[in-house]
Amino acid sequence: MSTETTPEPALDSDQEREAVEQLRASRDAIRRELSKTIVGQDDVIEQLLICLMAGGHCLITGAPGLAKTLLVRSVAQVFHLGFQRIQFTPDLMPADITGTEILEQQDGGRRSMQFVKGPIFSNVILADEINRTPPKTQAALLEAMQEHQITAAGKRYPLEQPFFVLATQNPIEMEGTYPLPEAQLDRFMFNVMIDYLPREQERAVVMRTTAARPEPIEPLFSGEDVLRFHEVVRRVPIAEEVADYAVRLTAASRPGREETPAFVDDWVSWGAGLRAAQTLVLGGKARALLAGRAHVTYDDVAALAPPTLRHRVLVSYKAEAEGVSVEDVIARLLETVSVNA
């Protein structure tokens, strides 16, 4: 997310009301369609929908075989958006993502360079196992994520709108992975964690996937609907006190400052930046709408703290030695930072 925003076309009151009602009425329909292929993972689905409604990119972290790819493909089908999957491998090159120029012969025998667009020219990009490729190729997504454009041979090529990067990654501890640089991590609105299902839900998955093929997912929205949702989300009101809570929660994660709690100085090497506070507020607005509310609450901000902060807070060696994880730090922050300044 950028500190600067490009203004979108204004909606009149009737269009805004229609978009809000469409969001509220379609919340259950979205879950119903996703349930055709996805069992459980309610929190993961909610965070992914919030990210899409707010116009952000999402990093999905979990071990292999937890339906990360299936979830992203199903969401793209629900929103009737263009979908491209890029399988990240150690030998993938930046041009394999963005596209490349080729020499093409024209009528009359004349030759010229023509740009052939890569798979990034779509609405939903599934960057599958993004941490399986070296940093040079990972960085090919940076300009696209931030500016919604790519530059090739000095020429700018705008990307289709809406544009989302939904990246999956396996845990860093596994062999053959390349940790994402902090600058790129910060451009993901959320880092959503997928864990193993409870036994009952896992049994349901086994029974379903070994029987009949799942029903096809019916599209519910168009790309124009999604762009309209983005503007409606930004119009949701938020009290200054709630926005201040998001700012204080973010600031408390930064070590070496006067207002920083002592445990942060002990356990954190680097805290969250401004994008984290922006994410908490914008994500809170989307969460409120999806819950059928017209205003943001403290609970909205607190509920989104884990996916917002877990990839922006870097724990120290001392914390690792004491067995303290980033999740522990976030939980302690929520306990320590009061909703009242």
mmCIF file of C-alpha atoms in Angstrom:
data_model
loop_
_atom_site.group_PDB
_atom_site.id
_atom_site.type_symbol
_atom_site.label_atom_id
_atom_site.label_comp_id
_atom_site.label_asym_id
_atom_site.label_seq_id
_atom_site.Cartn_x
_atom_site.Cartn_y
_atom_site.Cartn_z
ATOM 1 C CA MET A 1 0.000 0.000 0.000
ATOM 2 C CA SER A 2 1.218 3.438 -0.873
ATOM 3 C CA THR A 3 1.179 6.546 1.283
ATOM 4 C CA GLU A 4 -0.343 8.341 -1.699
ATOM 5 C CA THR A 5 -3.597 7.306 -3.333
ATOM 6 C CA THR A 6 -4.881 7.897 -6.825
ATOM 7 C CA PRO A 7 -8.417 9.280 -6.697
ATOM 8 C CA GLU A 8 -11.054 7.022 -8.225
ATOM 9 C CA PRO A 9 -14.193 8.188 -10.034
ATOM 10 C CA ALA A 10 -16.707 9.545 -7.549
ATOM 11 C CA LEU A 11 -19.944 7.663 -6.901
ATOM 12 C CA ASP A 12 -23.287 9.333 -6.474
ATOM 13 C CA SER A 13 -25.359 8.463 -3.402
ATOM 14 C CA ASP A 14 -27.544 5.919 -5.235
ATOM 15 C CA GLN A 15 -24.514 4.067 -6.608
ATOM 16 C CA GLU A 16 -22.868 4.085 -3.183
ATOM 17 C CA ARG A 17 -25.994 2.767 -1.482
ATOM 18 C CA GLU A 18 -26.344 0.065 -4.129
ATOM 19 C CA ALA A 19 -22.701 -1.025 -3.680
ATOM 20 C CA VAL A 20 -23.034 -1.156 0.124
ATOM 21 C CA GLU A 21 -26.192 -3.247 -0.084
ATOM 22 C CA GLN A 22 -24.578 -5.512 -2.662
ATOM 23 C CA LEU A 23 -21.643 -6.112 -0.341
ATOM 24 C CA ARG A 24 -23.847 -6.870 2.638
ATOM 25 C CA ALA A 25 -26.230 -9.107 0.723
ATOM 26 C CA SER A 26 -23.445 -10.984 -1.056
ATOM 27 C CA ARG A 27 -21.310 -11.825 1.980
ATOM 28 C CA ASP A 28 -23.107 -15.113 2.597
ATOM 29 C CA ALA A 29 -23.303 -15.835 -1.128
ATOM 30 C CA ILE A 30 -19.521 -15.519 -1.410
ATOM 31 C CA ARG A 31 -18.998 -17.984 1.413
ATOM 32 C CA ARG A 32 -21.585 -20.328 -0.090
ATOM 33 C CA GLU A 33 -19.790 -20.376 -3.443
ATOM 34 C CA LEU A 34 -16.363 -20.839 -1.838
ATOM 35 C CA SER A 35 -17.720 -23.706 0.285
ATOM 36 C CA LYS A 36 -18.121 -25.715 -2.933
ATOM 37 C CA THR A 37 -14.351 -26.163 -3.003
ATOM 38 C CA ILE A 38 -13.072 -24.949 0.385
ATOM 39 C CA VAL A 39 -13.878 -26.543 3.744
ATOM 40 C CA GLY A 40 -13.368 -24.466 6.899
ATOM 41 C CA GLN A 41 -10.660 -21.766 6.959
ATOM 42 C CA ASP A 42 -13.278 -19.106 7.834
ATOM 43 C CA ASP A 43 -10.744 -16.623 9.230
ATOM 44 C CA VAL A 44 -8.501 -17.042 6.197
ATOM 45 C CA ILE A 45 -11.399 -16.435 3.792
ATOM 46 C CA GLU A 46 -12.529 -13.367 5.740
ATOM 47 C CA GLN A 47 -9.049 -11.815 5.686
ATOM 48 C CA LEU A 48 -8.656 -12.551 1.975
ATOM 49 C CA LEU A 49 -12.017 -10.922 1.172
ATOM 50 C CA ILE A 50 -11.131 -7.875 3.281
ATOM 51 C CA CYS A 51 -7.896 -7.553 1.340
ATOM 52 C CA LEU A 52 -9.680 -7.721 -2.016
ATOM 53 C CA MET A 53 -12.390 -5.266 -0.988
ATOM 54 C CA ALA A 54 -9.729 -2.818 0.205
ATOM 55 C CA GLY A 55 -7.639 -3.189 -2.957
ATOM 56 C CA GLY A 56 -4.560 -4.687 -1.298
ATOM 57 C CA HIS A 57 -2.198 -7.565 -2.029
ATOM 58 C CA CYS A 58 -2.077 -10.641 0.173
ATOM 59 C CA LEU A 59 0.629 -13.089 1.221
ATOM 60 C CA ILE A 60 -0.667 -16.534 2.184
ATOM 61 C CA THR A 61 1.696 -18.621 4.296
ATOM 62 C CA GLY A 62 1.326 -22.305 5.049
ATOM 63 C CA ALA A 63 2.773 -25.760 4.492
ATOM 64 C CA PRO A 64 2.219 -27.571 1.163
ATOM 65 C CA GLY A 65 -1.131 -29.272 0.600
ATOM 66 C CA LEU A 66 -3.336 -26.833 2.533
ATOM 67 C CA ALA A 67 -5.335 -25.640 -0.518
ATOM 68 C CA LYS A 68 -3.661 -22.223 -0.795
ATOM 69 C CA THR A 69 -3.699 -22.336 -4.585
ATOM 70 C CA LEU A 70 -7.253 -23.681 -4.741
ATOM 71 C CA LEU A 71 -8.482 -20.904 -2.451
ATOM 72 C CA VAL A 72 -6.996 -18.137 -4.623
ATOM 73 C CA ARG A 73 -8.361 -19.671 -7.832
ATOM 74 C CA SER A 74 -11.814 -20.029 -6.271
ATOM 75 C CA VAL A 75 -11.853 -16.387 -5.132
ATOM 76 C CA ALA A 76 -10.923 -15.242 -8.656
ATOM 77 C CA GLN A 77 -13.840 -17.274 -10.032
ATOM 78 C CA VAL A 78 -16.297 -15.766 -7.542
ATOM 79 C CA PHE A 79 -15.274 -12.265 -8.634
ATOM 80 C CA HIS A 80 -15.221 -13.200 -12.349
ATOM 81 C CA LEU A 81 -11.745 -11.732 -12.737
ATOM 82 C CA GLY A 82 -8.932 -12.607 -15.090
ATOM 83 C CA PHE A 83 -6.654 -15.136 -13.399
ATOM 84 C CA GLN A 84 -3.045 -16.119 -14.044
ATOM 85 C CA ARG A 85 -0.932 -18.507 -12.028
ATOM 86 C CA ILE A 86 2.843 -18.101 -11.994
ATOM 87 C CA GLN A 87 4.719 -21.049 -10.528
ATOM 88 C CA PHE A 88 7.851 -19.614 -8.940
ATOM 89 C CA THR A 89 10.908 -21.830 -9.352
ATOM 90 C CA PRO A 90 14.659 -21.265 -8.840
ATOM 91 C CA ASP A 91 15.225 -20.801 -12.590
ATOM 92 C CA LEU A 92 12.331 -18.369 -13.219
ATOM 93 C CA MET A 93 13.464 -15.073 -14.799
ATOM 94 C CA PRO A 94 11.894 -11.588 -14.405
ATOM 95 C CA ALA A 95 10.925 -11.522 -18.095
ATOM 96 C CA ASP A 96 8.930 -14.720 -17.557
ATOM 97 C CA ILE A 97 6.637 -12.621 -15.357
ATOM 98 C CA THR A 98 6.529 -9.180 -16.940
ATOM 99 C CA GLY A 99 7.033 -10.081 -20.609
ATOM 100 C CA THR A 100 9.809 -9.460 -23.093
ATOM 101 C CA GLU A 101 10.581 -7.821 -26.417
ATOM 102 C CA ILE A 102 10.969 -9.987 -29.513
ATOM 103 C CA LEU A 103 12.122 -9.169 -33.020
ATOM 104 C CA GLU A 104 9.159 -9.441 -35.367
ATOM 105 C CA GLN A 105 9.067 -9.143 -39.146
ATOM 106 C CA GLN A 106 6.418 -6.794 -40.517
ATOM 107 C CA ASP A 107 4.794 -6.640 -43.932
ATOM 108 C CA GLY A 108 7.323 -5.577 -46.522
ATOM 109 C CA GLY A 109 10.186 -7.313 -44.782
ATOM 110 C CA ARG A 110 10.764 -4.609 -42.185
ATOM 111 C CA ARG A 111 11.706 -5.798 -38.692
ATOM 112 C CA SER A 112 10.816 -4.176 -35.389
ATOM 113 C CA MET A 113 10.832 -4.968 -31.689
ATOM 114 C CA GLN A 114 7.449 -5.963 -30.270
ATOM 115 C CA PHE A 115 6.623 -6.340 -26.591
ATOM 116 C CA VAL A 116 4.951 -9.630 -25.700
ATOM 117 C CA LYS A 117 3.034 -9.288 -22.447
ATOM 118 C CA GLY A 118 3.733 -11.740 -19.648
ATOM 119 C CA PRO A 119 1.248 -13.406 -17.287
ATOM 120 C CA ILE A 120 1.268 -10.391 -14.950
ATOM 121 C CA PHE A 121 -1.187 -8.688 -17.324
ATOM 122 C CA SER A 122 -4.295 -10.010 -15.612
ATOM 123 C CA ASN A 123 -6.549 -9.102 -12.679
ATOM 124 C CA VAL A 124 -5.579 -11.745 -10.112
ATOM 125 C CA ILE A 125 -1.992 -12.981 -10.109
ATOM 126 C CA LEU A 126 -1.288 -16.104 -8.104
ATOM 127 C CA ALA A 127 2.421 -15.980 -7.303
ATOM 128 C CA ASP A 128 2.634 -19.607 -6.243
ATOM 129 C CA GLU A 129 5.451 -20.440 -3.813
ATOM 130 C CA ILE A 130 6.960 -16.980 -4.248
ATOM 131 C CA ASN A 131 9.813 -17.782 -1.868
ATOM 132 C CA ARG A 132 11.036 -20.604 -4.148
ATOM 133 C CA THR A 133 12.656 -18.132 -6.544
ATOM 134 C CA PRO A 134 15.715 -15.870 -6.023
ATOM 135 C CA PRO A 135 15.327 -12.184 -5.031
ATOM 136 C CA LYS A 136 16.008 -10.909 -8.579
ATOM 137 C CA THR A 137 12.832 -12.561 -9.835
ATOM 138 C CA GLN A 138 10.831 -11.753 -6.697
ATOM 139 C CA ALA A 139 11.640 -8.089 -7.323
ATOM 140 C CA ALA A 140 9.948 -8.253 -10.730
ATOM 141 C CA LEU A 141 6.670 -7.868 -8.852
ATOM 142 C CA LEU A 142 7.662 -4.752 -6.898
ATOM 143 C CA GLU A 143 6.798 -2.107 -9.489
ATOM 144 C CA ALA A 144 3.612 -3.927 -10.438
ATOM 145 C CA MET A 145 2.427 -4.153 -6.830
ATOM 146 C CA GLN A 146 3.203 -0.536 -6.000
ATOM 147 C CA GLU A 147 2.506 1.350 -9.235
ATOM 148 C CA HIS A 148 0.186 -1.075 -11.074
ATOM 149 C CA GLN A 149 2.467 -0.882 -14.091
ATOM 150 C CA ILE A 150 5.613 -2.456 -15.462
ATOM 151 C CA THR A 151 8.455 -0.840 -17.402
ATOM 152 C CA ALA A 152 10.159 -2.645 -20.258
ATOM 153 C CA ALA A 153 12.799 -1.132 -22.563
ATOM 154 C CA GLY A 154 12.017 2.287 -21.139
ATOM 155 C CA LYS A 155 8.299 2.110 -21.939
ATOM 156 C CA ARG A 156 5.514 2.071 -19.369
ATOM 157 C CA TYR A 157 2.773 -0.552 -19.634
ATOM 158 C CA PRO A 158 -0.241 -0.056 -17.315
ATOM 159 C CA LEU A 159 -1.770 -3.192 -15.818
ATOM 160 C CA GLU A 160 -5.419 -4.194 -15.957
ATOM 161 C CA GLN A 161 -7.654 -2.969 -13.156
ATOM 162 C CA PRO A 162 -8.480 -4.228 -10.619
ATOM 163 C CA PHE A 163 -5.083 -5.785 -9.970
ATOM 164 C CA PHE A 164 -4.200 -8.087 -7.079
ATOM 165 C CA VAL A 165 -1.138 -10.144 -6.263
ATOM 166 C CA LEU A 166 -1.998 -13.106 -4.059
ATOM 167 C CA ALA A 167 1.253 -14.849 -3.228
ATOM 168 C CA THR A 168 1.667 -18.154 -1.450
ATOM 169 C CA GLN A 169 4.792 -19.198 0.369
ATOM 170 C CA ASN A 170 5.963 -22.207 2.294
ATOM 171 C CA PRO A 171 7.454 -21.711 5.749
ATOM 172 C CA ILE A 172 10.948 -20.231 5.659
ATOM 173 C CA GLU A 173 12.397 -23.133 7.645
ATOM 174 C CA MET A 174 11.971 -25.483 4.684
ATOM 175 C CA GLU A 175 14.965 -26.090 2.416
ATOM 176 C CA GLY A 176 15.347 -24.365 -0.932
ATOM 177 C CA THR A 177 13.554 -21.126 -0.063
ATOM 178 C CA TYR A 178 14.568 -17.471 -0.388
ATOM 179 C CA PRO A 179 13.073 -15.201 2.313
ATOM 180 C CA LEU A 180 11.272 -12.193 0.853
ATOM 181 C CA PRO A 181 13.059 -8.863 1.470
ATOM 182 C CA GLU A 182 11.445 -6.503 3.978
ATOM 183 C CA ALA A 183 10.681 -3.891 1.304
ATOM 184 C CA GLN A 184 8.590 -6.400 -0.614
ATOM 185 C CA LEU A 185 6.907 -7.849 2.456
ATOM 186 C CA ASP A 186 5.714 -4.371 3.397
ATOM 187 C CA ARG A 187 3.815 -4.092 0.117
ATOM 188 C CA PHE A 188 1.543 -6.968 1.085
ATOM 189 C CA MET A 189 -1.483 -5.707 2.987
ATOM 190 C CA PHE A 190 -1.859 -8.942 4.973
ATOM 191 C CA ASN A 191 0.160 -12.035 5.740
ATOM 192 C CA VAL A 192 -2.522 -14.689 6.202
ATOM 193 C CA MET A 193 -1.559 -17.917 7.954
ATOM 194 C CA ILE A 194 -3.180 -21.203 6.879
ATOM 195 C CA ASP A 195 -2.926 -24.064 9.333
ATOM 196 C CA TYR A 196 -4.017 -27.690 9.254
ATOM 197 C CA LEU A 197 -7.751 -28.292 9.543
ATOM 198 C CA PRO A 198 -9.399 -29.877 12.585
ATOM 199 C CA ARG A 199 -9.949 -33.626 12.187
ATOM 200 C CA GLU A 200 -13.674 -33.319 11.416
ATOM 201 C CA GLN A 201 -13.077 -30.810 8.620
ATOM 202 C CA GLU A 202 -10.132 -32.764 7.263
ATOM 203 C CA ARG A 203 -12.332 -35.853 7.098
ATOM 204 C CA ALA A 204 -14.946 -33.832 5.198
ATOM 205 C CA VAL A 205 -12.274 -32.763 2.686
ATOM 206 C CA VAL A 206 -11.153 -36.352 2.171
ATOM 207 C CA MET A 207 -14.720 -37.578 1.673
ATOM 208 C CA ARG A 208 -15.575 -34.761 -0.738
ATOM 209 C CA THR A 209 -12.438 -34.866 -2.874
ATOM 210 C CA THR A 210 -12.551 -38.642 -3.322
ATOM 211 C CA ALA A 211 -16.197 -38.663 -4.433
ATOM 212 C CA ALA A 212 -17.915 -36.542 -7.077
ATOM 213 C CA ARG A 213 -16.262 -33.534 -8.642
ATOM 214 C CA PRO A 214 -17.170 -30.218 -6.958
ATOM 215 C CA GLU A 215 -19.901 -28.022 -8.376
ATOM 216 C CA PRO A 216 -18.648 -25.174 -10.578
ATOM 217 C CA ILE A 217 -18.325 -21.816 -8.809
ATOM 218 C CA GLU A 218 -20.763 -19.180 -10.042
ATOM 219 C CA PRO A 219 -19.360 -15.663 -10.559
ATOM 220 C CA LEU A 220 -21.063 -13.033 -8.397
ATOM 221 C CA PHE A 221 -19.243 -9.810 -9.285
ATOM 222 C CA SER A 222 -17.520 -8.128 -12.199
ATOM 223 C CA GLY A 223 -14.300 -6.145 -12.246
ATOM 224 C CA GLU A 224 -16.359 -2.934 -12.292
ATOM 225 C CA ASP A 225 -18.120 -4.070 -9.105
ATOM 226 C CA VAL A 226 -14.780 -4.604 -7.385
ATOM 227 C CA LEU A 227 -13.528 -1.132 -8.344
ATOM 228 C CA ARG A 228 -16.747 0.352 -6.990
ATOM 229 C CA PHE A 229 -16.305 -1.573 -3.732
ATOM 230 C CA HIS A 230 -12.825 -0.052 -3.354
ATOM 231 C CA GLU A 231 -14.248 3.456 -3.328
ATOM 232 C CA VAL A 232 -17.164 2.554 -1.071
ATOM 233 C CA VAL A 233 -14.739 1.039 1.465
ATOM 234 C CA ARG A 234 -12.738 4.273 1.572
ATOM 235 C CA ARG A 235 -15.913 6.225 2.315
ATOM 236 C CA VAL A 236 -16.705 4.277 5.481
ATOM 237 C CA PRO A 237 -16.371 6.706 8.420
ATOM 238 C CA ILE A 238 -13.911 6.085 11.236
ATOM 239 C CA ALA A 239 -13.669 8.025 14.483
ATOM 240 C CA GLU A 240 -10.380 9.795 15.154
ATOM 241 C CA GLU A 241 -10.064 7.838 18.406
ATOM 242 C CA VAL A 242 -10.209 4.514 16.512
ATOM 243 C CA ALA A 243 -7.704 5.721 13.898
ATOM 244 C CA ASP A 244 -5.471 6.914 16.741
ATOM 245 C CA TYR A 245 -5.633 3.418 18.271
ATOM 246 C CA ALA A 246 -4.343 1.977 14.970
ATOM 247 C CA VAL A 247 -1.504 4.511 14.934
ATOM 248 C CA ARG A 248 -0.570 3.879 18.584
ATOM 249 C CA LEU A 249 -0.665 0.112 18.077
ATOM 250 C CA THR A 250 1.695 0.426 15.124
ATOM 251 C CA ALA A 251 4.027 2.887 16.869
ATOM 252 C CA ALA A 252 4.256 0.645 19.938
ATOM 253 C CA SER A 253 5.907 -2.056 17.791
ATOM 254 C CA ARG A 254 8.959 0.141 17.115
ATOM 255 C CA PRO A 255 11.892 -0.324 19.509
ATOM 256 C CA GLY A 256 13.933 2.543 20.895
ATOM 257 C CA ARG A 257 11.154 5.112 21.163
ATOM 258 C CA GLU A 258 9.953 6.906 24.264
ATOM 259 C CA GLU A 259 6.463 5.355 24.216
ATOM 260 C CA THR A 260 7.685 1.851 23.345
ATOM 261 C CA PRO A 261 6.871 -0.892 25.897
ATOM 262 C CA ALA A 262 9.894 -2.522 27.511
ATOM 263 C CA PHE A 263 9.166 -5.961 26.023
ATOM 264 C CA VAL A 264 9.340 -4.485 22.501
ATOM 265 C CA ASP A 265 12.821 -3.103 23.192
ATOM 266 C CA ASP A 266 13.831 -6.578 24.370
ATOM 267 C CA TRP A 267 12.207 -8.672 21.653
ATOM 268 C CA VAL A 268 11.922 -6.551 18.481
ATOM 269 C CA SER A 269 14.696 -5.541 16.083
ATOM 270 C CA TRP A 270 12.487 -3.601 13.673
ATOM 271 C CA GLY A 271 8.905 -2.440 14.015
ATOM 272 C CA ALA A 272 6.053 -1.737 11.616
ATOM 273 C CA GLY A 273 5.976 1.392 9.454
ATOM 274 C CA LEU A 274 3.264 3.753 8.292
ATOM 275 C CA ARG A 275 1.717 1.226 5.893
ATOM 276 C CA ALA A 276 0.713 -0.899 8.878
ATOM 277 C CA ALA A 277 -1.458 1.865 10.348
ATOM 278 C CA GLN A 278 -2.963 2.538 6.913
ATOM 279 C CA THR A 279 -3.742 -1.157 6.556
ATOM 280 C CA LEU A 280 -5.400 -1.363 9.972
ATOM 281 C CA VAL A 281 -7.697 1.543 9.124
ATOM 282 C CA LEU A 282 -8.512 0.570 5.539
ATOM 283 C CA GLY A 283 -8.893 -3.097 6.428
ATOM 284 C CA GLY A 284 -11.105 -2.136 9.362
ATOM 285 C CA LYS A 285 -13.390 -0.264 6.972
ATOM 286 C CA ALA A 286 -13.724 -3.293 4.703
ATOM 287 C CA ARG A 287 -14.311 -5.589 7.694
ATOM 288 C CA ALA A 288 -17.056 -3.301 8.981
ATOM 289 C CA LEU A 289 -18.860 -3.333 5.627
ATOM 290 C CA LEU A 290 -18.641 -7.110 5.297
ATOM 291 C CA ALA A 291 -20.091 -7.381 8.813
ATOM 292 C CA GLY A 292 -23.003 -5.143 7.836
ATOM 293 C CA ARG A 293 -21.833 -2.100 9.799
ATOM 294 C CA ALA A 294 -21.347 1.450 8.565
ATOM 295 C CA HIS A 295 -18.517 2.416 10.942
ATOM 296 C CA VAL A 296 -15.203 1.020 12.186
ATOM 297 C CA THR A 297 -14.785 -0.198 15.764
ATOM 298 C CA TYR A 298 -11.780 -0.874 17.986
ATOM 299 C CA ASP A 299 -12.478 -4.591 17.541
ATOM 300 C CA ASP A 300 -12.049 -4.264 13.769
ATOM 301 C CA VAL A 301 -8.573 -2.806 14.252
ATOM 302 C CA ALA A 302 -7.561 -5.356 16.898
ATOM 303 C CA ALA A 303 -8.825 -8.302 14.823
ATOM 304 C CA LEU A 304 -6.632 -7.283 11.888
ATOM 305 C CA ALA A 305 -3.473 -6.680 13.924
ATOM 306 C CA PRO A 306 -2.041 -10.228 13.465
ATOM 307 C CA PRO A 307 -2.246 -10.406 9.626
ATOM 308 C CA THR A 308 -1.110 -6.770 9.383
ATOM 309 C CA LEU A 309 1.885 -6.908 11.723
ATOM 310 C CA ARG A 310 3.254 -10.457 11.506
ATOM 311 C CA HIS A 311 5.287 -9.718 8.346
ATOM 312 C CA ARG A 312 6.231 -6.176 9.373
ATOM 313 C CA VAL A 313 7.652 -6.832 12.849
ATOM 314 C CA LEU A 314 11.096 -8.435 12.980
ATOM 315 C CA VAL A 315 11.880 -10.197 16.262
ATOM 316 C CA SER A 316 15.393 -10.071 17.703
ATOM 317 C CA TYR A 317 17.857 -12.866 18.345
ATOM 318 C CA LYS A 318 17.087 -12.511 22.037
ATOM 319 C CA ALA A 319 13.413 -13.237 21.380
ATOM 320 C CA GLU A 320 14.292 -16.284 19.290
ATOM 321 C CA ALA A 321 16.605 -17.526 22.057
ATOM 322 C CA GLU A 322 13.771 -17.162 24.561
ATOM 323 C CA GLY A 323 11.300 -18.929 22.278
ATOM 324 C CA VAL A 324 9.254 -15.760 21.650
ATOM 325 C CA SER A 325 7.564 -15.575 18.252
ATOM 326 C CA VAL A 326 6.151 -12.594 16.372
ATOM 327 C CA GLU A 327 2.672 -13.870 17.253
ATOM 328 C CA ASP A 328 3.589 -13.589 20.940
ATOM 329 C CA VAL A 329 4.767 -10.002 20.416
ATOM 330 C CA ILE A 330 1.514 -9.043 18.640
ATOM 331 C CA ALA A 331 -0.615 -10.635 21.353
ATOM 332 C CA ARG A 332 1.343 -8.727 24.001
ATOM 333 C CA LEU A 333 0.912 -5.471 22.058
ATOM 334 C CA LEU A 334 -2.859 -5.963 21.977
ATOM 335 C CA GLU A 335 -2.846 -6.512 25.730
ATOM 336 C CA THR A 336 -0.604 -3.519 26.413
ATOM 337 C CA VAL A 337 -1.933 -0.778 24.096
ATOM 338 C CA SER A 338 -5.155 0.547 25.533
ATOM 339 C CA VAL A 339 -8.047 1.663 23.321
ATOM 340 C CA ASN A 340 -8.029 4.866 25.347
ATOM 341 C CA ALA A 341 -5.016 7.117 24.838
#
